[in-house]
PDB file of C-alpha atoms and ligand atoms in Angstrom:
ATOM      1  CA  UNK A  19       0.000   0.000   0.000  1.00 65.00           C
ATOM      2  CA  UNK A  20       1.370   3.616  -0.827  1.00 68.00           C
ATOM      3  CA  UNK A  21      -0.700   6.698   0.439  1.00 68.00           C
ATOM      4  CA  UNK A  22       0.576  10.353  -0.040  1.00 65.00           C
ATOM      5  CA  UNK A  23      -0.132  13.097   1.982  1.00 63.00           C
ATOM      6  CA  UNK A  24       0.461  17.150   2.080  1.00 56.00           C
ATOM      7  CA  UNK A  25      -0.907  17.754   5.529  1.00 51.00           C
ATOM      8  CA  UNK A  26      -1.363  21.456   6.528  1.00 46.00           C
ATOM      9  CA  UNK A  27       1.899  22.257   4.562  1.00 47.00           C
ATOM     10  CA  UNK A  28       0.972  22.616   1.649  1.00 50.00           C
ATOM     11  CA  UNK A  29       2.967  21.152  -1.676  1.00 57.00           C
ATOM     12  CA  UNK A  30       5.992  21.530   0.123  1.00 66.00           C
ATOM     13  CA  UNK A  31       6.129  19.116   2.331  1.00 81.00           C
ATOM     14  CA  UNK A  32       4.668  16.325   0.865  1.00 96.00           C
ATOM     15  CA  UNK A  33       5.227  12.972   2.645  1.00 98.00           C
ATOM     16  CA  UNK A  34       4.774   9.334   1.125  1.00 98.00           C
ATOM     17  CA  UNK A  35       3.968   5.928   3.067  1.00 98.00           C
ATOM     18  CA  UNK A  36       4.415   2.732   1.756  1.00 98.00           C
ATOM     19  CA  UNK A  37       2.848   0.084   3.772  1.00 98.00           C
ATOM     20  CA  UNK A  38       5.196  -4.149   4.059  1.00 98.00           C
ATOM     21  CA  UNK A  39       2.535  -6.034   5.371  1.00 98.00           C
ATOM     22  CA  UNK A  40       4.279  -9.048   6.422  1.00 97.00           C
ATOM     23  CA  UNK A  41       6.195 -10.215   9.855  1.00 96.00           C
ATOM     24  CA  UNK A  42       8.053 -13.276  10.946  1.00 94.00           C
ATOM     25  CA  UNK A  43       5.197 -13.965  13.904  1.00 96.00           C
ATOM     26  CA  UNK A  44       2.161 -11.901  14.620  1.00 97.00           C
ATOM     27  CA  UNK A  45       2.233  -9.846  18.436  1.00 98.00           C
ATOM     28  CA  UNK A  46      -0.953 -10.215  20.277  1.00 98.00           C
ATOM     29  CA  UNK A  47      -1.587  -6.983  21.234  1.00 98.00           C
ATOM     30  CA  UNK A  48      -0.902  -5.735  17.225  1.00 98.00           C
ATOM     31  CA  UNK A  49      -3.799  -4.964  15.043  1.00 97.00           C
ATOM     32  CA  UNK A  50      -1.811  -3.615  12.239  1.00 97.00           C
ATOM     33  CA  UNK A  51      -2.291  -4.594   8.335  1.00 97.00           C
ATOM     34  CA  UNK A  52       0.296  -7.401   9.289  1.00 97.00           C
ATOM     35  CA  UNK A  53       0.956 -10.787   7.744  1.00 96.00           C
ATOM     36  CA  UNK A  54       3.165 -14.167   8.551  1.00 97.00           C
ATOM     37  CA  UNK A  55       3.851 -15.659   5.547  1.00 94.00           C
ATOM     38  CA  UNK A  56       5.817 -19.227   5.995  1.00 88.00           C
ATOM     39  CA  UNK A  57       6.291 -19.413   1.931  1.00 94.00           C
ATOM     40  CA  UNK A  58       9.150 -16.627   1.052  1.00 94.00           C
ATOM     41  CA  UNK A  59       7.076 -13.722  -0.088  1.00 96.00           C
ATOM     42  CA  UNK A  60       8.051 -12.618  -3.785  1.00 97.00           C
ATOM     43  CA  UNK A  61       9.591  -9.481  -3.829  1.00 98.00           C
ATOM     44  CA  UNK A  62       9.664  -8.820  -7.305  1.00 98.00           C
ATOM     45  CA  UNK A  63       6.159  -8.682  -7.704  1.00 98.00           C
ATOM     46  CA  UNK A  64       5.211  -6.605  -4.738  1.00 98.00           C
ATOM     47  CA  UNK A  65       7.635  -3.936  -5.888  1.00 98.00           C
ATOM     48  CA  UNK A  66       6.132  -4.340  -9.520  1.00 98.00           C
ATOM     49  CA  UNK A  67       2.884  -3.328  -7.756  1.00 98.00           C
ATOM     50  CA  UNK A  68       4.252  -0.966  -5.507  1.00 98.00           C
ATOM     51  CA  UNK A  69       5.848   0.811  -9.008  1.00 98.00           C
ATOM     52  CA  UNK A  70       2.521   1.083  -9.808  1.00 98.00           C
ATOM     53  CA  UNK A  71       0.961   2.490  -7.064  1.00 98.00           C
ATOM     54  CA  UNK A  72       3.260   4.921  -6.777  1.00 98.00           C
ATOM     55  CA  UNK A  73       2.603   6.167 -10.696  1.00 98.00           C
ATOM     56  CA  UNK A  74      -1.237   5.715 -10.183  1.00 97.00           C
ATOM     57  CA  UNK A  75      -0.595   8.068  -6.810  1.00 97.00           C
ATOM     58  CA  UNK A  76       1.668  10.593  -8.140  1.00 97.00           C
ATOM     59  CA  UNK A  77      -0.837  10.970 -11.630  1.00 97.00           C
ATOM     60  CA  UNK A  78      -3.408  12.046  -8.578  1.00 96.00           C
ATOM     61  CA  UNK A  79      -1.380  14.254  -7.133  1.00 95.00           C
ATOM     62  CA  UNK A  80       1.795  15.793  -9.883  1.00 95.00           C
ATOM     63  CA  UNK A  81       4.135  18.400  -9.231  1.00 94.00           C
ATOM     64  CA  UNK A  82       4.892  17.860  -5.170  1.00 96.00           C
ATOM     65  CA  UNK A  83       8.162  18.073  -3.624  1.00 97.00           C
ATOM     66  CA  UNK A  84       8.881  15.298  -1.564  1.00 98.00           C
ATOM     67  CA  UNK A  85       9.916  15.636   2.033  1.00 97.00           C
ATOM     68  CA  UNK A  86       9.383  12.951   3.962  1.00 98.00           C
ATOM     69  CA  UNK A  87       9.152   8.573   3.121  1.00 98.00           C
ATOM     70  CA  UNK A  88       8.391   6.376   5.395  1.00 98.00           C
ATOM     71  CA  UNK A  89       8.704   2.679   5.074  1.00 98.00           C
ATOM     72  CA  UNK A  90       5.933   1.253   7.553  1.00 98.00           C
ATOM     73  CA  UNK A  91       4.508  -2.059   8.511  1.00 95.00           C
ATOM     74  CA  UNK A  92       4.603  -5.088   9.261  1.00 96.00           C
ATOM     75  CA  UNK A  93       7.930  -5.262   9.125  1.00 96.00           C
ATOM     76  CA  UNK A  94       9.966  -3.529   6.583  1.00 97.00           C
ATOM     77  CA  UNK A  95      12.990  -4.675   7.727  1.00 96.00           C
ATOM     78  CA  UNK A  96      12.365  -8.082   6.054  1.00 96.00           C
ATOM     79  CA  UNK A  97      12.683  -6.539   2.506  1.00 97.00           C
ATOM     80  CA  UNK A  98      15.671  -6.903   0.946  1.00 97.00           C
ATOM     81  CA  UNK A  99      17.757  -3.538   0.649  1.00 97.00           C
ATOM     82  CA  UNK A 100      17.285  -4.265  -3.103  1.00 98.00           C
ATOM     83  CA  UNK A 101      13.557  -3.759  -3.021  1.00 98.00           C
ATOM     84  CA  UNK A 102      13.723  -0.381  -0.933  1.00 98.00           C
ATOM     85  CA  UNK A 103      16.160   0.564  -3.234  1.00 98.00           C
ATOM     86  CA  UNK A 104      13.387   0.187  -5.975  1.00 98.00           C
ATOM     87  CA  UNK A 105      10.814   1.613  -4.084  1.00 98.00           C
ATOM     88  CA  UNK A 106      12.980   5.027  -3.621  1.00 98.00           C
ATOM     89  CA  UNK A 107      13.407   4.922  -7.377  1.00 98.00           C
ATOM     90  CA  UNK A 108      10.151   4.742  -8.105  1.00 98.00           C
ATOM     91  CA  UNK A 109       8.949   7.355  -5.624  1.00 98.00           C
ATOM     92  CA  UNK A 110      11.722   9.684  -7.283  1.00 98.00           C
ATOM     93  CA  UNK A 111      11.197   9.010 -10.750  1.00 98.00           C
ATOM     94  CA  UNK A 112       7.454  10.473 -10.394  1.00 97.00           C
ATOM     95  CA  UNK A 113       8.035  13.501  -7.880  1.00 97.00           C
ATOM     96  CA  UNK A 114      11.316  15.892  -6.956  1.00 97.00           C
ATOM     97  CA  UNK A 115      12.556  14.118  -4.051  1.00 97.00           C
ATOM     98  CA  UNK A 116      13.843  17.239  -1.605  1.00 97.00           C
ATOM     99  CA  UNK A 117      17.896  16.973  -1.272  1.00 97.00           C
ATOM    100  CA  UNK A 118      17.090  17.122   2.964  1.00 96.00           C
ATOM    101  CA  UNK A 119      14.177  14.516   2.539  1.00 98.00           C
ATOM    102  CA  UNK A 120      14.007  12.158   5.379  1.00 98.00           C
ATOM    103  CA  UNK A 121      13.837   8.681   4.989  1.00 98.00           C
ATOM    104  CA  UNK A 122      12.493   6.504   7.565  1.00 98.00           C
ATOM    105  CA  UNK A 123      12.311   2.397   7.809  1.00 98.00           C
ATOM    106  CA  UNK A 124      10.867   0.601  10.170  1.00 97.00           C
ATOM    107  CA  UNK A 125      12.252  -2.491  11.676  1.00 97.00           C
ATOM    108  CA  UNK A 126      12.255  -5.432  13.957  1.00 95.00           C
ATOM    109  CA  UNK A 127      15.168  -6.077  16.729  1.00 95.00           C
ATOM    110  CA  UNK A 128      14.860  -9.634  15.525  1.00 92.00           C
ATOM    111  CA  UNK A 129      15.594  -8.653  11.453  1.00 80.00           C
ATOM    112  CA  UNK A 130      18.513  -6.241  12.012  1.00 82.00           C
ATOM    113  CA  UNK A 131      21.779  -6.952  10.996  1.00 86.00           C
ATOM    114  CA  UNK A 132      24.389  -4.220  10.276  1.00 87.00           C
ATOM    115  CA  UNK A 133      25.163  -5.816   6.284  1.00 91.00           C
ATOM    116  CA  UNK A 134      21.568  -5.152   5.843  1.00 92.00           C
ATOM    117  CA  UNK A 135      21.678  -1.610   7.600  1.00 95.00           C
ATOM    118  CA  UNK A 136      24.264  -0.588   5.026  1.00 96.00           C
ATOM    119  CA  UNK A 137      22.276  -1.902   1.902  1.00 97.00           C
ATOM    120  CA  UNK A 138      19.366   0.029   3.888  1.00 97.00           C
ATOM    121  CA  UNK A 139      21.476   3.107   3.717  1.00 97.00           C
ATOM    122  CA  UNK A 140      23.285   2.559   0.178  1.00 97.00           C
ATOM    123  CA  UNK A 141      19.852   2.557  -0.906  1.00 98.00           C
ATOM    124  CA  UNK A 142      19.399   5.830   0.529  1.00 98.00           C
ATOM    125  CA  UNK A 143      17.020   5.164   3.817  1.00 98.00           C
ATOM    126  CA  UNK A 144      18.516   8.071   6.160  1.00 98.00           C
ATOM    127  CA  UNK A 145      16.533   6.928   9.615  1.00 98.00           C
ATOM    128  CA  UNK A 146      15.742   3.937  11.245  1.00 97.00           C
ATOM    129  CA  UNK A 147      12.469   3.277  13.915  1.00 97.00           C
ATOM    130  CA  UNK A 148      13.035   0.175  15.573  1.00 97.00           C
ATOM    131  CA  UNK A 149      10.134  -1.430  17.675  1.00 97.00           C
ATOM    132  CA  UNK A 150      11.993  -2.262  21.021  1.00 97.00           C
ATOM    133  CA  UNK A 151       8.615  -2.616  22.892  1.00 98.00           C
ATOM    134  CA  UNK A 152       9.818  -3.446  26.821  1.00 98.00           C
ATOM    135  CA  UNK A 153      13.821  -3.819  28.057  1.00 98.00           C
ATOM    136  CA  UNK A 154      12.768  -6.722  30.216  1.00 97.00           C
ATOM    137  CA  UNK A 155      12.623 -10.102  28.889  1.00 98.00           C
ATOM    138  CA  UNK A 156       9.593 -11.222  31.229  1.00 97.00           C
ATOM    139  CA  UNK A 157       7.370  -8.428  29.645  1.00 98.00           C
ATOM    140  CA  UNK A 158       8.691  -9.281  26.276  1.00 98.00           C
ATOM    141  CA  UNK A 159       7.440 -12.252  26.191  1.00 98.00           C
ATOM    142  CA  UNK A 160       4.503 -11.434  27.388  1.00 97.00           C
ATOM    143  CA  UNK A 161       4.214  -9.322  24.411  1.00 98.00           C
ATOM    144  CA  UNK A 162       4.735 -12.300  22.026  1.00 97.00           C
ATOM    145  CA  UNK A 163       8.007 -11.171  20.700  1.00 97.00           C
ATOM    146  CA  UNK A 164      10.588 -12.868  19.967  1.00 94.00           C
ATOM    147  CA  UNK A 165      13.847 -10.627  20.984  1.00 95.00           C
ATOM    148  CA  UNK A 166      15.127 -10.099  24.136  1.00 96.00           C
ATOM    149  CA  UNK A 167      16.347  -6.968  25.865  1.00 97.00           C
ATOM    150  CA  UNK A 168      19.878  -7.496  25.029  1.00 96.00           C
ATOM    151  CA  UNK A 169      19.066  -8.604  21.755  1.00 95.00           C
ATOM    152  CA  UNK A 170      16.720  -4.906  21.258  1.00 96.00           C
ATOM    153  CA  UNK A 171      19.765  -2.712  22.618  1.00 96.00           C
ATOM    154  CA  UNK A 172      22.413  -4.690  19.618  1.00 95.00           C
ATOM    155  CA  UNK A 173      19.714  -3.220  17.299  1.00 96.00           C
ATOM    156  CA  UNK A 174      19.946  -0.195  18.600  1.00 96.00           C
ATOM    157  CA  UNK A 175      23.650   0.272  18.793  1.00 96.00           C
ATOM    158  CA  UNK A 176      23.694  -1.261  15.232  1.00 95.00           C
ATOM    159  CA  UNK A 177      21.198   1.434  14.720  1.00 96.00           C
ATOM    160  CA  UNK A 178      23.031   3.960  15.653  1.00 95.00           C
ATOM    161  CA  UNK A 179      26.364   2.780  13.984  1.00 94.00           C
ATOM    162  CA  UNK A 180      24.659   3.445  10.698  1.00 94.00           C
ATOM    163  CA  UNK A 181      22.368   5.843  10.949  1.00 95.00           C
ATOM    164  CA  UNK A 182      23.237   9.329  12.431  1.00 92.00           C
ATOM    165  CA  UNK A 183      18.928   9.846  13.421  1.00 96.00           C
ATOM    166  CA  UNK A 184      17.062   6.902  14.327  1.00 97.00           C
ATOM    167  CA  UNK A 185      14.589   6.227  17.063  1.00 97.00           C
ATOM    168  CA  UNK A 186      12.831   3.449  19.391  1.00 96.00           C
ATOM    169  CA  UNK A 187       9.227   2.757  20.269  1.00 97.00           C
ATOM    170  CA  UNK A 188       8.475   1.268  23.563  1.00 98.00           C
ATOM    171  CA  UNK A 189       5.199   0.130  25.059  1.00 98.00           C
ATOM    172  CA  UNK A 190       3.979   1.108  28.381  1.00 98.00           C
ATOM    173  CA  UNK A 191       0.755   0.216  30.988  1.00 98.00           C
ATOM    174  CA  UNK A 192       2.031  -3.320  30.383  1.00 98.00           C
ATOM    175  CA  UNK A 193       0.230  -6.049  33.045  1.00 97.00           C
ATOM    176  CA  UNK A 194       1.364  -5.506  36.503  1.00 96.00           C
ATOM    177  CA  UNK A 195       3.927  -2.535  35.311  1.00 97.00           C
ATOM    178  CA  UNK A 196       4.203   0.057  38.491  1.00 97.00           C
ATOM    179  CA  UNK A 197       5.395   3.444  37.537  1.00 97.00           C
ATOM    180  CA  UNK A 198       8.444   2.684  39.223  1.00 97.00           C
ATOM    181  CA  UNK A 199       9.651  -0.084  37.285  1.00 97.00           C
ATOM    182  CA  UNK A 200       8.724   2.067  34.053  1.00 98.00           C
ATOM    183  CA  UNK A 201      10.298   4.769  35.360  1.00 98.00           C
ATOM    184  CA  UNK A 202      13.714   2.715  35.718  1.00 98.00           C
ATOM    185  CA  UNK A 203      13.214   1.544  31.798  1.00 98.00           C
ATOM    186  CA  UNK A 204      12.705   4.423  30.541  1.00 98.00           C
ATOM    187  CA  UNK A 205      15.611   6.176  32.104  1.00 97.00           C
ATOM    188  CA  UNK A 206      17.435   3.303  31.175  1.00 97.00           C
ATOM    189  CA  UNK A 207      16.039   3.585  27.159  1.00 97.00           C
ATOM    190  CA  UNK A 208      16.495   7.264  27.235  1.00 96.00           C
ATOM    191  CA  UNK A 209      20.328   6.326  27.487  1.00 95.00           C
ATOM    192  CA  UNK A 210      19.768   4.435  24.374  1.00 95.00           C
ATOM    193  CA  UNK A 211      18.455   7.299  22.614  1.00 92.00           C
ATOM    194  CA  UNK A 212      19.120  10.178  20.142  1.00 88.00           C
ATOM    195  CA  UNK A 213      16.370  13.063  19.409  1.00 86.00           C
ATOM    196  CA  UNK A 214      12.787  10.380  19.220  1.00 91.00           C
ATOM    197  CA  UNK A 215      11.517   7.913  21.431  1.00 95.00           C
ATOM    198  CA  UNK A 216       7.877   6.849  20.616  1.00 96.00           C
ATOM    199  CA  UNK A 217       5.995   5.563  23.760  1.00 97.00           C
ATOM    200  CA  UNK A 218       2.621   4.033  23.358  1.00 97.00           C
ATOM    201  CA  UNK A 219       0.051   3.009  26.195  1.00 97.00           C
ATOM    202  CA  UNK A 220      -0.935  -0.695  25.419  1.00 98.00           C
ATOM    203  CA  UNK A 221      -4.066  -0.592  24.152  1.00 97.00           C
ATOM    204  CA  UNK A 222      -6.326  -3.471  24.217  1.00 98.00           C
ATOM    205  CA  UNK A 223      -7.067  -3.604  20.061  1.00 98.00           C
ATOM    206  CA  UNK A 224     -10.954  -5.662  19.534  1.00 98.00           C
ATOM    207  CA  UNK A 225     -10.165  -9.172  17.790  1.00 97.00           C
ATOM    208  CA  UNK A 226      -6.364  -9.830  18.906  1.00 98.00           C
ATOM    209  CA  UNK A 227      -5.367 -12.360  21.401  1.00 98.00           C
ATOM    210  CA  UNK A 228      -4.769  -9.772  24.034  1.00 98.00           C
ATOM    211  CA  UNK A 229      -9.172  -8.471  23.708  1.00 98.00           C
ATOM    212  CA  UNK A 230      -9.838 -12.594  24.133  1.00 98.00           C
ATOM    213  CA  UNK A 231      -7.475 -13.352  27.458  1.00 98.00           C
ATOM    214  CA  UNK A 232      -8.604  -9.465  28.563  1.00 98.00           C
ATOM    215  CA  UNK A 233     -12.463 -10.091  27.757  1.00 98.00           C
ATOM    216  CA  UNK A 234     -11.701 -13.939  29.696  1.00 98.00           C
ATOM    217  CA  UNK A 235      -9.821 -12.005  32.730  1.00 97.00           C
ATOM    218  CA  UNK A 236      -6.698 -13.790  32.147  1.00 97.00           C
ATOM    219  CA  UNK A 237      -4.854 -10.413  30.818  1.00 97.00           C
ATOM    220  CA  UNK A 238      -5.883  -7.733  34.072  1.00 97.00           C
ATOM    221  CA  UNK A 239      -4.035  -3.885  32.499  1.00 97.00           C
ATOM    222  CA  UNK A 240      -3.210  -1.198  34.645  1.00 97.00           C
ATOM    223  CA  UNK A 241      -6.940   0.214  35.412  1.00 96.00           C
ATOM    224  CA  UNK A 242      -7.553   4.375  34.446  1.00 95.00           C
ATOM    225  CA  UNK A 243      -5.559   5.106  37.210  1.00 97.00           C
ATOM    226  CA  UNK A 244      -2.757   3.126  37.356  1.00 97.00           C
ATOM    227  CA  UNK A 245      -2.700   3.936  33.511  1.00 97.00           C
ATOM    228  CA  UNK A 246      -2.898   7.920  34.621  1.00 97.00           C
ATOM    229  CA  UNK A 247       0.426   7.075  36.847  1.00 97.00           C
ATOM    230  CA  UNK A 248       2.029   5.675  34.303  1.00 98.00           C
ATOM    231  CA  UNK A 249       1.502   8.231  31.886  1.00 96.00           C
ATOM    232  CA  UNK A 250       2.667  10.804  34.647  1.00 96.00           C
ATOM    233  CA  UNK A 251       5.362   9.495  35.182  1.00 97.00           C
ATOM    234  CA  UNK A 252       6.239   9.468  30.924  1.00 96.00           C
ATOM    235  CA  UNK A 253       5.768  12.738  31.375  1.00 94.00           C
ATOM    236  CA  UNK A 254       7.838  13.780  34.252  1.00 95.00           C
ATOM    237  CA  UNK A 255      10.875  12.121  33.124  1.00 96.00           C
ATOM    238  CA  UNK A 256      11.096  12.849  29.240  1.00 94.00           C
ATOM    239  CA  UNK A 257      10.165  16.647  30.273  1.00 93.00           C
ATOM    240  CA  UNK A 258      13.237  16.581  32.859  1.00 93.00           C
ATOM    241  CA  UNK A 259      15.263  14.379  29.881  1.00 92.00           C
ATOM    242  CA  UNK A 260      14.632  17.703  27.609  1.00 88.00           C
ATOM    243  CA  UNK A 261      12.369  15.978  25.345  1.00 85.00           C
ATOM    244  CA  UNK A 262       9.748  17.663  24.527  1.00 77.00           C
ATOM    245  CA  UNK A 263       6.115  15.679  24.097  1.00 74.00           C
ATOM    246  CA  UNK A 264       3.983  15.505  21.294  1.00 74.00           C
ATOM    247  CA  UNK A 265       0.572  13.256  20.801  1.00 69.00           C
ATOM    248  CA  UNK A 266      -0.441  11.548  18.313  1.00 64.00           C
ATOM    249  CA  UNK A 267      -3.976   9.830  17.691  1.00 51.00           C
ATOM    250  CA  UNK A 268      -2.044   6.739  15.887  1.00 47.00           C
TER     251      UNK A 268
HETATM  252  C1  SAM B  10       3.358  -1.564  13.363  1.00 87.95           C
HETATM  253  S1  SAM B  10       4.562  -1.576  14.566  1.00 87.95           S
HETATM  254  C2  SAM B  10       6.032  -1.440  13.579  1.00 87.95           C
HETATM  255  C3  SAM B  10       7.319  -1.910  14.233  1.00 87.95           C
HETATM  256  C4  SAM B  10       7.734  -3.349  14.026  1.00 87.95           C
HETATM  257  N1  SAM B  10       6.755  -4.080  13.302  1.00 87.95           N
HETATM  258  C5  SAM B  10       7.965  -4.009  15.366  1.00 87.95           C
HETATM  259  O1  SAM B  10       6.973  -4.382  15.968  1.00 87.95           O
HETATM  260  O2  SAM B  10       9.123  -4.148  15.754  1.00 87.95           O
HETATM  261  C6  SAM B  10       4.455   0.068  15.233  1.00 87.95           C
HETATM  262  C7  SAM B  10       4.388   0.186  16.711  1.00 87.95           C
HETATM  263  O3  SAM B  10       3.050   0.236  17.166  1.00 87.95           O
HETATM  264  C8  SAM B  10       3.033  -0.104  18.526  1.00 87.95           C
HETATM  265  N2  SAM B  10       1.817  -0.884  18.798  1.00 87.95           N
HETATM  266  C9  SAM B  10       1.223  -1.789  17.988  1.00 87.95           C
HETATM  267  N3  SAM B  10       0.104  -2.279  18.569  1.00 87.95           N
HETATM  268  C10 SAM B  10      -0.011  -1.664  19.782  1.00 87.95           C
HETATM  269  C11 SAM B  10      -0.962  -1.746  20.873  1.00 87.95           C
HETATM  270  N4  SAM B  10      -2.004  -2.567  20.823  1.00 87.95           N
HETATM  271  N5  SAM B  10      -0.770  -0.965  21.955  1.00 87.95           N
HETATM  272  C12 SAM B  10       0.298  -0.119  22.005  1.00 87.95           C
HETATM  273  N6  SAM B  10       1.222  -0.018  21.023  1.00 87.95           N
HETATM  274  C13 SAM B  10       1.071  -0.774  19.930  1.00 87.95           C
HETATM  275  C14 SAM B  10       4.304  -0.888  18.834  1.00 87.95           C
HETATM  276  O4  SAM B  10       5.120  -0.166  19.715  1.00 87.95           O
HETATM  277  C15 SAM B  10       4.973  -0.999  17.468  1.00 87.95           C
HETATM  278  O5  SAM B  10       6.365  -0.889  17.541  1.00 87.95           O
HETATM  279  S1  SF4 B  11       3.940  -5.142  16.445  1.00 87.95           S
HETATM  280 FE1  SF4 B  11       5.218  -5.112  14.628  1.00 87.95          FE
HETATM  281  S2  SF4 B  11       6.125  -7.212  14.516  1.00 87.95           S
HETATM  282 FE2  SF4 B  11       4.376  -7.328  15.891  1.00 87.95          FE
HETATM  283  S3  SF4 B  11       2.697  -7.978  14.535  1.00 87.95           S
HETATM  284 FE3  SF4 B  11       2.597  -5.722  14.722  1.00 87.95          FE
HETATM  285  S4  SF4 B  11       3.701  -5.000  12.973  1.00 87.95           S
HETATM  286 FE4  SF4 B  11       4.287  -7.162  13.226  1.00 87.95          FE
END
């Protein structure tokens, strides 16, 4: 999937997002556009179709000047750099790419490895998000995933080796999570980061494993108050780390 969008810009910052809809397992908690495939998924023909897409998308909307890609999913981190590579073409072959355009790929601690980083970055992806989730392996887990803490903070460091921005999302109100055990992780991820850290409340998404054991009682989230604490105490410590906090309804 590829959607543009000029927001309240106007046609200079126009951003594109092409959607990889396929991981290696699927989270519980995740109600993304997200696949597991256990045949290899051809990536010839999805960038065929994402070549398309992007001329049927930039016939609706000519003449922008691209700021901003992002690479979302899924996981994007399980394309090869080839097909990114591609994909950029594409998306500059049909608009003027800015020279300062940011270029953004998500990934997976468990798909990162620095000879794909640099094929990443040869193919001209400038930023890196990688979904770190919890930096304790019990919580992990719980989450479904299959990294461990140690095994999130090698991403990041191979993160950072390649790419001079990148950034971490981390999931918070987990089961049983006080606000001071999240306030130890998060001083202890904010060590880990550069200018970005995205920080999501777990939220309980209808039809995923996590609404069945929740509607059965056998997944019991921080109730509106604990959740309040928690989201206090994200506050209080990325306002005294100097980051400053924006919302977003994603
Ligand atoms: C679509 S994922 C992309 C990252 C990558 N697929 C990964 O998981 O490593 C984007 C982010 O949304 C967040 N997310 C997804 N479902 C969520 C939920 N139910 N509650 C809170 N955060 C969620 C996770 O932090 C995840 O990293
Ligand atoms: S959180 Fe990320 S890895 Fe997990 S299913 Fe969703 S998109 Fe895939």
């Amino acid at each position: 999937m590829v959607s543009a969008d000029t927001p309240t810009f106007g046609v200079q910052n126009f951003g594109v997002y092409v959607h990889w809809p396929f991981c290696l397992s699927k989270c519980p908690y995740c109600d993304f556009n997200s696949h597991v495939r256990h045949a290899a998924v051809d990536e010839d023909r999805f960038l065929r179709a994402f070549k398309t897409e992007i001329a049927s998308t930039a016939a609706r909307a000519p003449g922008r000047l691209v700021s901003s890609i992002f690479l979302g999913g899924g996981t994007p981190s399980l394309m090869q750099p080839a097909t990114v590579g591609g994909i950029l073409d594409a998306i500059g072959k049909h608009w003027t790419v800015a020279p300062d355009v940011e270029v953004t790929l998500e990934a997976n601690p468990t798909s990162v490895e620095a000879t794909r980083f640099r094929g990443y970055r040869a193919a001209g992806v400038n930023r890196v998000s990688l979904g770190v989730q919890a930096l304790d392996d019990g919580a992990l887990k719980e989450l479904g995933r299959l990294h461990t803490a140690q095994e999130a903070l090698d991403a990041v460091a191979v993160a950072r080796a390649n790419f001079e921005r990148y950034s971490f999302d981390l999931i918070y109100a987990r089961p049983r999570q006080t606000p001071q055990a999240w306030a130890d992780e998060l001083k202890r991820a904010l060590a880990q980061a550069a200018e970005h850290l995205s920080l999501y409340q777990l939220t309980i998404e209808p039809e995923t494993p996590f609404a069945t054991l929740h509607a059965a009682g056998k997944l019991i989230i921080p109730d509106d108050d604990n959740a309040r604490a928690l989201y206090d105490t994200t506050q209080d410590i990325c306002t005294r780390a100097s980051l400053p906090v924006r919302f977003s309804a994603s």
